[in-house]
Short mmCIF file of C-alpha atoms in Angstrom, two decimals:
data_model
loop_
_atom_site.label_atom_id
_atom_site.label_comp_id
_atom_site.label_asym_id
_atom_site.label_seq_id
_atom_site.Cartn_x
_atom_site.Cartn_y
_atom_site.Cartn_z
CA GLN A 1 15.79 -2.90 -34.01
CA SER A 2 13.04 -3.03 -31.38
CA ALA A 3 12.65 -0.23 -28.85
CA LEU A 4 12.70 -2.72 -25.98
CA THR A 5 15.47 -5.30 -25.68
CA GLN A 6 14.68 -8.92 -24.87
CA PRO A 7 17.00 -11.94 -24.96
CA ARG A 8 16.32 -13.92 -28.11
CA SER A 9 16.01 -17.22 -26.27
CA VAL A 10 15.70 -18.66 -22.80
CA SER A 11 15.30 -22.25 -21.68
CA GLY A 12 14.18 -23.97 -18.52
CA SER A 13 13.30 -27.44 -17.32
CA LEU A 14 9.84 -28.70 -16.50
CA GLY A 15 8.81 -27.54 -13.05
CA GLN A 16 11.55 -24.94 -12.75
CA SER A 17 11.24 -21.14 -12.86
CA VAL A 18 12.53 -18.80 -15.51
CA THR A 19 12.73 -15.02 -15.65
CA LEU A 20 12.49 -13.13 -18.93
CA SER A 21 13.89 -9.62 -19.04
CA CYS A 22 12.85 -6.57 -21.05
CA THR A 23 15.08 -3.50 -21.05
CA GLY A 24 13.99 -0.06 -22.16
CA THR A 25 14.75 3.54 -21.28
CA ASP A 26 13.48 6.37 -19.12
CA SER A 27 11.13 7.25 -21.99
CA ASN A 28 9.21 4.01 -21.80
CA ILE A 29 9.64 1.36 -19.10
CA GLY A 30 11.42 3.65 -16.66
CA GLY A 31 8.94 6.47 -17.06
CA TYR A 32 5.63 4.65 -16.67
CA ASN A 33 4.10 1.67 -14.89
CA TYR A 34 2.43 0.44 -18.07
CA VAL A 35 4.35 -2.67 -19.02
CA SER A 36 2.46 -5.61 -20.47
CA TRP A 37 3.53 -9.11 -21.46
CA TYR A 38 2.13 -11.38 -24.17
CA GLN A 39 2.50 -15.07 -24.92
CA HIS A 40 2.45 -16.06 -28.58
CA ARG A 41 2.25 -19.67 -29.67
CA PRO A 42 2.56 -20.52 -33.41
CA ASP A 43 -0.65 -19.97 -35.37
CA LYS A 44 -2.44 -18.66 -32.30
CA ALA A 45 -3.52 -15.20 -31.29
CA PRO A 46 -1.18 -13.50 -28.83
CA ARG A 47 -2.42 -13.77 -25.25
CA LEU A 48 -2.20 -11.10 -22.55
CA LEU A 49 -0.39 -12.40 -19.47
CA ILE A 50 0.48 -9.30 -17.45
CA TYR A 51 -0.46 -5.62 -17.64
CA ASP A 52 0.47 -2.51 -15.64
CA VAL A 53 3.77 -4.23 -14.69
CA TYR A 54 2.34 -6.87 -12.35
CA LYS A 55 -1.44 -7.23 -12.79
CA ARG A 56 -2.82 -10.53 -14.07
CA PRO A 57 -6.03 -10.70 -16.13
CA SER A 58 -8.60 -13.20 -14.96
CA GLY A 59 -7.82 -16.67 -16.26
CA VAL A 60 -4.04 -16.25 -16.22
CA PRO A 61 -2.44 -18.61 -13.68
CA ASP A 62 -0.50 -17.10 -10.81
CA ARG A 63 2.55 -18.98 -12.10
CA PHE A 64 3.02 -15.87 -14.24
CA SER A 65 4.22 -12.77 -12.43
CA GLY A 66 5.61 -9.42 -13.48
CA SER A 67 7.88 -6.83 -11.93
CA LYS A 68 9.95 -3.78 -12.82
CA SER A 69 13.12 -2.15 -11.61
CA ALA A 70 14.26 1.12 -13.17
CA ASN A 71 14.32 0.58 -16.96
CA THR A 72 14.00 -3.20 -16.87
CA ALA A 73 10.81 -5.22 -16.61
CA SER A 74 10.70 -8.93 -15.87
CA LEU A 75 8.30 -11.79 -16.39
CA THR A 76 8.76 -14.81 -14.14
CA ILE A 77 7.18 -18.13 -14.97
CA SER A 78 7.25 -20.64 -12.18
CA GLY A 79 6.47 -24.36 -12.33
CA LEU A 80 7.30 -24.51 -16.04
CA GLN A 81 4.94 -26.60 -18.12
CA ALA A 82 5.39 -27.98 -21.61
CA ASP A 83 2.79 -25.67 -23.09
CA ASP A 84 4.61 -22.62 -21.77
CA GLU A 85 6.92 -23.08 -24.75
CA ALA A 86 6.20 -20.00 -26.86
CA ASP A 87 7.42 -16.56 -27.80
CA TYR A 88 7.01 -13.86 -25.14
CA TYR A 89 6.79 -10.15 -25.92
CA CYS A 90 6.98 -7.20 -23.60
CA CYS A 91 5.33 -3.88 -24.34
CA SER A 92 5.47 -0.46 -22.72
CA TYR A 93 3.64 2.82 -23.00
CA ALA A 94 6.02 5.45 -24.38
CA GLY A 95 4.08 8.68 -24.14
CA THR A 96 1.65 10.42 -26.45
CA PHE A 97 4.09 12.63 -28.35
CA ASN A 98 5.66 9.89 -30.44
CA VAL A 99 5.00 6.17 -30.68
CA GLU A 100 2.42 5.42 -27.99
CA LEU A 101 3.33 1.79 -27.43
CA VAL A 102 6.66 0.03 -28.00
CA PHE A 103 7.35 -3.68 -28.08
CA GLY A 104 10.35 -5.89 -27.55
CA GLY A 105 11.80 -8.23 -30.13
CA GLY A 106 10.48 -11.26 -28.26
CA THR A 107 12.03 -14.15 -26.33
CA ARG A 108 11.64 -17.74 -27.44
CA LEU A 109 11.13 -19.91 -24.36
CA THR A 110 12.12 -23.54 -24.70
CA VAL A 111 10.95 -25.99 -22.06
CA LEU A 112 13.42 -28.84 -21.66
CA GLN B 1 -17.37 -14.09 -26.31
CA LEU B 2 -15.67 -11.29 -28.21
CA GLN B 3 -13.49 -12.41 -31.10
CA LEU B 4 -11.41 -10.63 -33.71
CA GLN B 5 -10.65 -11.87 -37.22
CA GLU B 6 -8.33 -10.16 -39.68
CA SER B 7 -8.76 -10.39 -43.43
CA GLY B 8 -6.35 -9.08 -46.02
CA PRO B 9 -5.24 -9.38 -49.65
CA GLY B 10 -2.34 -11.76 -49.09
CA LEU B 11 -0.27 -10.17 -51.84
CA VAL B 12 0.09 -6.48 -52.69
CA LYS B 13 2.24 -4.98 -55.44
CA PRO B 14 4.79 -2.30 -54.53
CA SER B 15 3.37 1.23 -54.64
CA GLU B 16 -0.21 -0.07 -54.28
CA THR B 17 -2.48 0.31 -51.25
CA LEU B 18 -2.55 -2.31 -48.51
CA TYR B 19 -5.96 -2.77 -46.90
CA VAL B 20 -6.66 -5.02 -43.92
CA THR B 21 -9.96 -5.40 -42.12
CA CYS B 22 -10.75 -6.71 -38.64
CA THR B 23 -14.21 -8.15 -38.05
CA VAL B 24 -15.51 -8.04 -34.50
CA SER B 25 -17.86 -10.82 -33.39
CA GLY B 26 -19.55 -11.35 -30.06
CA GLY B 27 -19.55 -7.63 -29.35
CA SER B 28 -19.75 -4.16 -30.85
CA VAL B 29 -16.94 -2.20 -32.44
CA GLY B 30 -18.95 0.87 -31.51
CA SER B 31 -18.38 0.39 -27.79
CA ASP B 32 -17.69 3.74 -26.19
CA SER B 33 -15.09 2.26 -23.93
CA HIS B 34 -12.44 0.68 -26.09
CA TYR B 35 -9.69 1.59 -28.46
CA TRP B 36 -8.96 -0.82 -31.29
CA GLY B 37 -5.38 -1.30 -32.36
CA TRP B 38 -3.15 -2.60 -35.13
CA ILE B 39 0.21 -4.28 -34.64
CA ARG B 40 2.42 -5.87 -37.24
CA GLN B 41 5.30 -8.30 -37.24
CA SER B 42 7.86 -8.23 -40.03
CA PRO B 43 9.37 -11.61 -40.91
CA GLY B 44 11.81 -12.71 -38.23
CA LYS B 45 11.31 -9.54 -36.21
CA GLY B 46 9.40 -8.41 -33.14
CA LEU B 47 6.06 -6.66 -32.89
CA ASP B 48 5.51 -3.04 -33.93
CA TRP B 49 2.59 -0.87 -32.91
CA ILE B 50 0.96 0.72 -35.95
CA GLY B 51 -1.83 2.75 -34.41
CA SER B 52 -5.11 2.88 -32.52
CA VAL B 53 -8.63 4.00 -33.42
CA PHE B 54 -11.57 4.85 -31.17
CA TYR B 55 -15.19 4.13 -32.10
CA ASN B 56 -15.77 7.84 -32.79
CA GLY B 57 -12.92 8.00 -35.29
CA ASP B 58 -10.18 9.42 -33.06
CA THR B 59 -6.88 8.00 -34.23
CA TYR B 60 -3.30 7.73 -33.03
CA TYR B 61 -0.60 6.69 -35.49
CA ASP B 62 3.02 5.62 -35.47
CA PRO B 63 4.65 8.88 -36.71
CA SER B 64 6.80 6.94 -39.18
CA LEU B 65 3.64 5.67 -40.93
CA LYS B 66 1.38 8.66 -40.42
CA SER B 67 1.69 10.07 -43.94
CA ARG B 68 0.58 6.75 -45.50
CA LEU B 69 -1.78 5.36 -42.88
CA THR B 70 -5.50 5.63 -42.29
CA LEU B 71 -7.36 3.75 -39.55
CA SER B 72 -11.13 3.73 -39.50
CA VAL B 73 -14.16 2.13 -37.87
CA ASP B 74 -17.28 0.92 -39.70
CA THR B 75 -19.99 0.39 -37.11
CA SER B 76 -22.50 -0.80 -39.73
CA ARG B 77 -20.27 -3.74 -40.59
CA ASN B 78 -18.87 -4.12 -37.05
CA GLN B 79 -15.37 -3.80 -38.45
CA PHE B 80 -12.32 -1.61 -38.19
CA SER B 81 -9.75 -1.21 -40.93
CA LEU B 82 -6.22 -0.27 -41.82
CA ARG B 83 -5.27 1.41 -45.11
CA LEU B 84 -1.60 1.87 -45.96
CA THR B 85 -0.72 3.59 -49.22
CA SER B 86 2.45 3.36 -51.31
CA ALA B 87 3.29 -0.09 -49.97
CA THR B 88 6.90 -1.27 -50.07
CA ALA B 89 8.64 -4.53 -49.22
CA ALA B 90 9.23 -3.12 -45.74
CA ASP B 91 5.46 -3.34 -45.15
CA THR B 92 5.53 -7.10 -45.58
CA GLY B 93 4.48 -8.86 -42.42
CA THR B 94 1.72 -10.32 -40.32
CA TYR B 95 -0.88 -7.75 -39.36
CA TYR B 96 -2.73 -8.21 -36.07
CA CYS B 97 -5.81 -6.40 -34.87
CA ALA B 98 -6.37 -6.12 -31.14
CA LYS B 99 -8.60 -4.55 -28.51
CA ARG B 100 -7.18 -2.28 -25.85
CA GLY B 101 -8.34 -3.45 -22.44
CA ILE B 102 -9.41 -1.26 -19.55
CA ASP B 103 -8.63 -1.72 -15.85
CA TYR B 104 -11.62 -0.07 -14.24
CA SER B 105 -9.91 0.07 -10.84
CA ASP B 106 -7.74 2.92 -12.07
CA TYR B 107 -8.87 3.38 -15.69
CA THR B 108 -5.59 2.40 -17.27
CA ASP B 109 -5.81 1.05 -20.80
CA TRP B 110 -2.28 0.70 -22.15
CA PHE B 111 -2.50 -2.98 -22.96
CA PHE B 112 -4.20 -5.29 -25.47
CA ASP B 113 -6.46 -7.90 -23.88
CA LEU B 114 -7.71 -9.55 -27.06
CA TRP B 115 -5.93 -10.22 -30.34
CA GLY B 116 -6.76 -11.76 -33.68
CA ARG B 117 -4.61 -14.51 -35.16
CA GLY B 118 -3.13 -12.19 -37.74
CA THR B 119 -3.07 -12.07 -41.52
CA LEU B 120 0.09 -12.25 -43.61
CA VAL B 121 0.51 -9.56 -46.22
CA THR B 122 3.37 -9.77 -48.70
CA VAL B 123 4.39 -6.76 -50.76
CA SER B 124 6.01 -8.03 -53.93
CA SER B 125 5.73 -7.68 -57.68
#
């Protein structure tokens, strides 16, 4: 059981927008603004999309955006493209007294 | 540019030691700015943080693995490594090495901005 809860699967049509959720607790997502999101395609290295809740690394299109409300973080992908089909993982800092970083179980995004 | 490549044994017998290495190319593992991390994915499951190591040897471990885990850096080989003793079937999975990034605008570093492709390790007799 992962510390952060993500829906197992989400689907969206080409060109549409989808929002992936990631629910934690006051001890992780709710307590810190250190949520990151990763895209993982089969046989590829995971790729950082969002860090510190909403910040985008250089090279990541602005179609990807992040937000947080209370204990739930969200990743929105707008203008869905075929190669957005992948697994998406959220991650949050959880303090230095236990497990520093916790991940979600991942969401499989299918582009219709 | 900086790249990470994991290498591991593929198959480990139960109770033996699991050893995975990450080779850094295009940069130095001895950078005084970055933590290097390990994450694993059990079959059909999500990602789990294993631990982080700094170039000077400072380490931070998942408490559930701490008694069996050693992370280290070898600057002469430009590598960092994971050593997990008393392996069990529960340690089967894909092991990823990664670099913690830094946002210099506010010096936050709780994210991984570069990952390797992972290496599958199976613990079985």
